[in-house]
XYZ file of C-alpha atoms in Angstrom:
446
model
C -26.545 216.102 -197.711
C -28.560 212.960 -198.630
C -31.982 212.578 -196.950
C -32.274 209.650 -194.529
C -34.923 207.177 -195.901
C -35.917 204.463 -193.288
C -37.233 202.346 -196.126
C -33.684 202.071 -197.704
C -32.374 198.473 -197.100
C -28.568 198.312 -197.312
C -28.747 194.560 -196.200
C -31.508 191.936 -195.894
C -32.209 192.650 -192.271
C -32.837 196.369 -193.020
C -30.643 197.811 -190.015
C -31.494 201.376 -190.835
C -35.214 200.674 -190.337
C -34.291 199.216 -186.945
C -32.424 202.360 -186.266
C -35.324 204.709 -187.053
C -38.224 202.615 -185.717
C -38.288 203.476 -181.968
C -36.531 206.830 -182.447
C -39.090 208.308 -184.871
C -41.945 207.636 -182.464
C -40.084 209.302 -179.586
C -39.547 212.362 -181.903
C -43.302 212.866 -182.177
C -43.488 213.515 -178.438
C -40.485 215.933 -178.429
C -42.758 219.013 -178.268
C -44.636 217.718 -175.150
C -42.046 216.142 -172.918
C -38.318 215.596 -172.819
C -36.369 212.852 -171.015
C -32.640 212.875 -170.660
C -30.860 210.201 -172.710
C -29.395 207.274 -170.810
C -27.629 204.085 -171.757
C -29.544 200.781 -171.525
C -28.283 197.209 -171.641
C -28.492 195.614 -175.173
C -31.682 193.926 -176.080
C -31.783 191.194 -178.708
C -33.985 191.485 -181.704
C -35.487 188.359 -183.232
C -35.783 187.961 -186.989
C -39.613 187.324 -186.505
C -40.091 190.976 -185.458
C -38.486 192.509 -188.591
C -41.709 192.826 -190.679
C -43.631 194.502 -187.838
C -40.769 196.899 -187.112
C -40.484 197.898 -190.779
C -44.295 198.667 -191.058
C -44.102 200.881 -187.911
C -41.122 202.709 -189.162
C -42.621 203.461 -192.574
C -45.840 204.640 -191.058
C -44.036 206.992 -188.761
C -41.527 208.251 -191.313
C -43.121 211.637 -192.041
C -44.393 212.580 -188.674
C -41.350 213.943 -186.781
C -42.928 216.676 -184.550
C -40.715 219.737 -184.265
C -37.791 218.217 -186.189
C -36.756 218.120 -189.808
C -36.484 214.988 -191.840
C -33.550 212.870 -190.625
C -30.440 212.836 -192.734
C -28.021 209.942 -193.072
C -24.581 210.942 -192.100
C -21.750 208.473 -192.779
C -18.833 208.599 -190.286
C -15.351 207.052 -190.552
C -13.159 206.969 -187.243
C -10.012 209.011 -188.125
C -6.563 208.173 -187.046
C -5.914 209.191 -183.377
C -9.663 209.703 -182.841
C -11.930 207.868 -180.292
C -15.385 206.499 -181.205
C -17.022 209.271 -179.093
C -15.101 212.000 -180.890
C -16.187 210.545 -184.208
C -19.798 210.537 -183.147
C -19.515 214.232 -182.022
C -18.622 215.220 -185.575
C -22.257 214.580 -186.614
C -23.167 217.798 -184.754
C -25.170 216.220 -181.820
C -24.536 217.527 -178.215
C -21.672 216.112 -176.283
C -23.874 214.351 -173.756
C -25.650 212.420 -176.523
C -22.378 211.405 -178.079
C -21.174 210.234 -174.611
C -24.466 208.298 -174.066
C -24.150 206.498 -177.454
C -20.613 205.422 -176.447
C -21.744 204.215 -173.014
C -24.608 202.219 -174.673
C -22.261 200.471 -177.092
C -19.768 199.968 -174.237
C -22.377 197.827 -172.547
C -21.876 195.123 -174.954
C -18.660 195.775 -176.997
C -15.216 197.005 -176.200
C -15.176 200.505 -177.740
C -11.311 200.485 -177.613
C -11.465 197.973 -180.405
C -13.244 200.450 -182.708
C -10.126 201.409 -184.644
C -9.419 204.130 -187.136
C -10.966 203.369 -190.543
C -14.082 201.860 -189.100
C -17.207 203.240 -190.784
C -20.672 203.563 -189.461
C -23.808 205.522 -190.320
C -25.893 207.909 -188.259
C -29.281 209.373 -188.641
C -29.459 212.949 -187.453
C -32.505 215.283 -187.312
C -32.250 219.083 -187.103
C -34.784 221.152 -185.153
C -37.325 223.180 -187.308
C -36.694 226.798 -187.113
C -33.048 226.296 -185.893
C -34.087 226.317 -182.139
C -32.425 223.609 -180.023
C -29.774 221.112 -180.743
C -29.525 218.320 -183.382
C -30.780 214.897 -182.258
C -29.478 211.490 -182.847
C -32.217 209.382 -184.401
C -30.071 206.178 -184.854
C -26.837 204.669 -185.589
C -25.774 201.483 -187.403
C -22.448 199.793 -187.405
C -21.203 196.479 -188.687
C -19.359 194.538 -185.969
C -18.353 191.378 -187.877
C -18.809 189.579 -191.252
C -22.407 188.822 -190.436
C -23.269 190.932 -187.423
C -24.414 194.506 -187.000
C -25.651 196.690 -184.187
C -28.180 199.555 -184.141
C -28.638 202.299 -181.578
C -32.048 203.900 -181.363
C -34.328 205.671 -178.785
C -37.013 204.035 -176.771
C -40.346 205.863 -175.998
C -38.941 207.447 -172.917
C -35.974 208.913 -174.685
C -33.355 206.277 -173.613
C -30.831 204.799 -176.001
C -31.137 201.138 -176.678
C -28.625 198.773 -178.370
C -29.837 196.016 -180.571
C -27.513 193.325 -181.971
C -28.467 191.644 -185.259
C -26.668 188.584 -186.465
C -27.347 186.768 -189.723
C -27.104 182.982 -189.873
C -23.917 181.917 -191.522
C -23.506 178.769 -193.638
C -20.440 176.993 -194.872
C -21.133 175.914 -198.453
C -19.319 173.480 -200.833
C -20.351 174.851 -204.310
C -20.337 172.914 -207.571
C -20.119 175.010 -210.670
C -20.502 173.190 -214.028
C -20.620 175.183 -217.309
C -19.364 175.274 -220.827
C -16.895 178.004 -221.744
C -18.518 181.127 -223.175
C -15.822 183.637 -224.173
C -13.271 182.686 -221.419
C -13.124 180.407 -218.472
C -12.593 183.401 -216.096
C -15.674 185.283 -217.434
C -17.872 182.181 -217.498
C -16.960 180.989 -213.952
C -17.372 184.363 -212.603
C -20.980 184.647 -214.073
C -21.644 181.114 -212.551
C -20.867 182.428 -209.153
C -17.198 181.505 -208.511
C -15.029 184.062 -206.771
C -11.914 185.538 -208.233
C -9.566 183.707 -205.840
C -10.987 180.338 -206.803
C -10.975 181.097 -210.603
C -7.291 182.267 -210.465
C -6.284 179.077 -208.798
C -8.251 177.025 -211.332
C -6.673 178.744 -214.367
C -3.202 178.316 -212.894
C -3.951 174.589 -212.586
C -5.228 174.384 -216.218
C -2.193 176.206 -217.375
C -0.082 173.254 -216.455
C -1.891 171.179 -219.051
C -3.318 173.643 -221.574
C -2.638 176.833 -223.465
C -5.867 178.607 -222.449
C -5.831 180.679 -225.585
C -5.309 178.063 -228.329
C -6.383 174.773 -226.597
C -9.819 175.852 -225.141
C -13.044 175.980 -227.361
C -16.368 177.496 -226.633
C -17.987 174.065 -226.305
C -15.553 172.818 -223.689
C -17.063 171.968 -220.242
C -15.392 172.692 -216.930
C -16.280 171.882 -213.343
C -15.163 173.737 -210.212
C -15.863 172.750 -206.557
C -14.965 175.195 -203.849
C -15.841 176.062 -200.354
C -17.120 179.524 -199.048
C -18.939 180.959 -196.091
C -22.191 183.027 -196.833
C -24.787 184.859 -194.799
C -28.417 184.110 -194.965
C -28.826 187.087 -197.293
C -26.362 185.546 -199.728
C -23.261 187.689 -199.086
C -19.975 185.823 -199.237
C -17.938 186.647 -196.038
C -15.175 184.196 -196.567
C -13.806 182.754 -199.793
C -12.640 179.176 -199.248
C -10.417 176.668 -201.142
C -10.671 175.214 -204.660
C -11.286 171.642 -203.862
C -11.673 170.196 -207.442
C -11.285 171.429 -210.936
C -11.917 169.615 -214.220
C -11.277 170.625 -217.860
C -11.314 168.500 -221.071
C -10.881 165.254 -219.157
C -8.048 166.610 -216.832
C -9.012 166.435 -213.161
C -7.438 168.125 -210.119
C -8.228 167.055 -206.577
C -6.961 169.069 -203.650
C -5.108 167.105 -201.031
C -2.535 167.822 -198.369
C -0.027 164.885 -197.788
C 1.055 164.212 -194.183
C 4.532 165.793 -194.574
C 3.681 168.561 -196.914
C 3.681 172.184 -195.840
C 0.839 173.002 -198.209
C -2.055 171.359 -200.131
C -1.332 170.111 -203.676
C -3.436 168.840 -206.607
C -3.580 165.285 -207.864
C -5.281 163.394 -210.592
C -7.697 160.539 -209.904
C -4.913 158.028 -209.478
C -2.894 160.128 -206.987
C -0.339 161.599 -209.317
C 0.685 165.232 -208.601
C -0.603 167.415 -211.411
C 1.917 170.144 -210.887
C 4.458 170.119 -213.797
C 7.857 171.760 -213.762
C 6.558 174.605 -215.995
C 3.243 176.218 -216.574
C 2.369 176.417 -220.260
C 1.838 180.233 -220.145
C 2.667 182.932 -217.605
C -0.750 184.549 -217.979
C -4.159 183.358 -216.713
C -5.909 184.553 -219.809
C -4.497 186.110 -223.014
C -4.091 185.454 -226.799
C -0.927 184.863 -228.648
C -0.422 187.936 -230.901
C 2.988 186.982 -232.275
C 4.604 183.513 -232.243
C 8.275 182.537 -232.077
C 10.168 182.773 -235.397
C 10.775 185.181 -238.258
C 8.268 187.948 -238.766
C 8.058 191.575 -240.036
C 8.752 193.847 -237.061
C 5.787 196.086 -236.354
C 7.928 199.228 -235.684
C 11.102 198.895 -237.860
C 9.294 197.156 -240.800
C 12.249 194.744 -241.240
C 11.886 190.967 -241.401
C 13.772 189.651 -238.313
C 13.757 186.818 -235.783
C 11.249 187.120 -233.047
C 12.921 185.273 -230.133
C 9.871 184.981 -227.930
C 6.084 184.880 -227.826
C 3.869 187.930 -227.521
C 0.650 187.679 -225.524
C -1.883 190.476 -226.097
C -3.500 191.417 -222.783
C -4.802 194.633 -221.070
C -2.377 196.721 -219.071
C -2.314 195.530 -215.419
C -2.905 191.830 -216.200
C -0.968 189.722 -213.633
C 2.191 187.968 -214.870
C 2.843 184.672 -213.123
C 6.061 182.801 -212.460
C 5.778 179.624 -214.508
C 8.070 177.707 -212.041
C 9.985 178.292 -208.906
C 13.183 180.324 -209.222
C 15.254 183.386 -208.414
C 14.980 186.850 -209.848
C 18.194 187.757 -211.738
C 17.087 191.039 -213.238
C 14.224 193.563 -212.568
C 15.295 196.798 -214.414
C 14.777 199.073 -217.478
C 16.384 197.473 -220.616
C 16.326 199.483 -223.830
C 13.448 198.624 -226.212
C 12.249 195.920 -223.813
C 11.112 198.681 -221.339
C 10.554 197.346 -217.848
C 12.270 193.945 -217.929
C 12.339 190.941 -215.593
C 14.387 187.754 -215.804
C 14.084 184.683 -213.595
C 16.467 181.756 -213.338
C 14.869 178.316 -212.801
C 16.287 174.835 -212.427
C 17.765 172.651 -215.182
C 19.444 175.567 -216.842
C 16.191 177.361 -217.732
C 15.533 181.152 -217.495
C 12.491 183.192 -218.424
C 12.214 186.799 -219.488
C 9.342 189.261 -219.505
C 9.354 192.657 -221.381
C 7.255 195.765 -221.676
C 6.023 195.486 -218.101
C 3.838 198.233 -216.481
C 5.342 197.362 -212.983
C 6.672 194.586 -210.920
C 5.027 192.466 -208.335
C 5.219 193.276 -204.618
C 8.809 192.784 -203.310
C 10.188 191.623 -206.704
C 13.935 192.625 -207.129
C 17.113 190.894 -208.017
C 17.974 188.043 -205.586
C 14.366 187.421 -204.441
C 13.096 183.707 -204.624
C 9.664 183.235 -206.349
C 7.165 180.337 -206.351
C 5.331 178.886 -209.250
C 2.095 180.789 -209.809
C 3.295 183.819 -207.890
C 2.423 187.276 -209.378
C 5.884 188.732 -210.412
C 4.805 191.578 -212.658
C 1.985 193.201 -214.642
C 1.486 193.573 -218.362
C 2.248 197.020 -219.869
C 3.450 198.849 -222.945
C 6.859 200.230 -221.912
C 9.863 200.436 -224.274
C 9.422 199.772 -227.996
C 5.800 198.641 -227.985
C 2.780 199.402 -230.111
C 0.277 198.413 -227.422
C -0.197 196.509 -224.173
C 1.209 193.042 -224.335
C 3.729 190.665 -222.792
C 6.837 189.549 -224.601
C 7.859 186.242 -223.103
C 11.252 184.558 -223.645
C 12.877 181.285 -222.445
C 16.636 180.502 -222.340
C 18.074 177.065 -222.030
C 21.783 176.977 -221.080
C 22.152 180.626 -222.213
C 20.439 180.082 -225.578
C 16.976 181.388 -226.561
C 14.441 178.615 -227.357
C 10.840 178.384 -228.468
C 8.707 178.772 -225.205
C 5.945 176.519 -226.687
C 8.483 173.669 -227.053
C 9.575 173.382 -223.462
C 9.221 169.884 -222.076
C 7.670 169.615 -218.645
C 8.425 167.042 -215.977
C 5.518 164.946 -214.589
C 4.623 165.024 -210.864
C 5.180 162.350 -208.282
C 2.705 159.714 -207.288
C 1.274 159.284 -203.751
C 1.781 156.020 -201.862
C 1.091 154.237 -198.566
C -0.908 156.124 -195.967
C -0.966 159.261 -198.142
C -2.601 157.340 -200.982
C -5.256 155.878 -198.704
C -5.998 159.291 -197.210
C -6.203 160.841 -200.757
C -8.687 158.163 -201.907
C -10.980 158.852 -198.904
C -10.900 162.597 -199.674
C -11.563 161.986 -203.409
C -14.546 159.834 -202.547
C -15.896 162.704 -200.380
C -15.307 165.226 -203.086
C -16.950 162.885 -205.697
C -19.960 162.525 -203.442
C -20.346 166.312 -203.121
C -20.159 166.652 -207.056
C -22.792 163.929 -207.390
C -25.116 165.676 -204.990
C -24.527 169.199 -206.534
C -23.001 170.608 -203.395
C -23.569 170.718 -199.629
C -24.195 173.258 -196.787
C -23.672 173.127 -193.012
C -24.508 175.895 -190.480
C -21.629 177.627 -188.686
C -21.359 180.607 -186.353
C -20.333 184.107 -187.100
C -17.506 186.239 -185.399
C -17.463 189.868 -184.706
C -16.054 192.404 -182.283
C -15.049 191.073 -178.833
C -18.019 191.474 -176.420
C -17.288 192.930 -172.925
C -16.785 190.123 -170.527
C -16.213 187.584 -173.286
């Protein structure tokens, strides 16, 4: 079992050092006097006392009289188990587990501590095997930016300390040139996966991300997120703006729209009828037209486009539609076909699996994950075979004409211009921050 080290800092505020601080000093007195454990009301700990508490804990780390070195024991509440029962599994006496529960119950509703919740305890065993194990401390996250610690005071009582990090709502501006791929570059620059996926979906309306993008092309992303003072992202927000090769996308929600959309600088909806490709990032490994078949060796018509991509790469619906087929189909392996408007249908072959809930008759929306790249059927390696039919006849997917979006007017256009001005101001300033509050478990009496 891993040794408990009070100098280990799993987060900026070093909750485990708080846990060990008071408790270690009490343990030094264990051979001379013992006081029964009792629950105390929670006491707030200010950030200013962190440095002093850390120094005290480190100084006392090796001086546990009569007890072995504390060991960190992670605990997860099991299905049908109460918090107290979970604490008992650490090996401490029942009365101590009950006291810990009562301590936490002074400030938090322990009934909300559900199955699956994880927390960590520090348990010391008596030297020589005489006496019971003792709880040195307990730490548990109670919210995105809040945590509690339970530790002993000098008289042997248990004390609860609640620690909350400051939380800031940020609007982040990422500006970079493409290095390898947009996804990898944006990820390295600090954008989260959710924002990057939305941006690449938008770019896919205007560009083939494999053939149209060069290493010197610059892109800009503006997105919101909520972070703690230690820099941990606790909530990924929305993509507010994206720009690539002169194409700009502003996020705006018209008054009578069910969801936000993206518009160019003049207020024209940037969503086209069809996305250029059904993958966020992939390269074309075989184009539409005659070719020598990689398995049969014969020259024959290739009635689609092949995209080389790793197994498990999400496949996106290029437009709204209805699933017509989701089944096994000979050399195509796992096959999916979607019917769209204007007599268009799309087909996807060699899939590893289908997206959640995808089956015949289900409606899908543009950009929705409908399947995942694989190598099923007659395939020499992971890739997506992509086909398009128009009025029942296969056509070259790269030649599909897309319909331009609508243009805002009236009050919507005025509101859009105001939002555009705000976003432009954020881009010019390089981002913005504003403090907010953090949420957690419901406190008793709240």
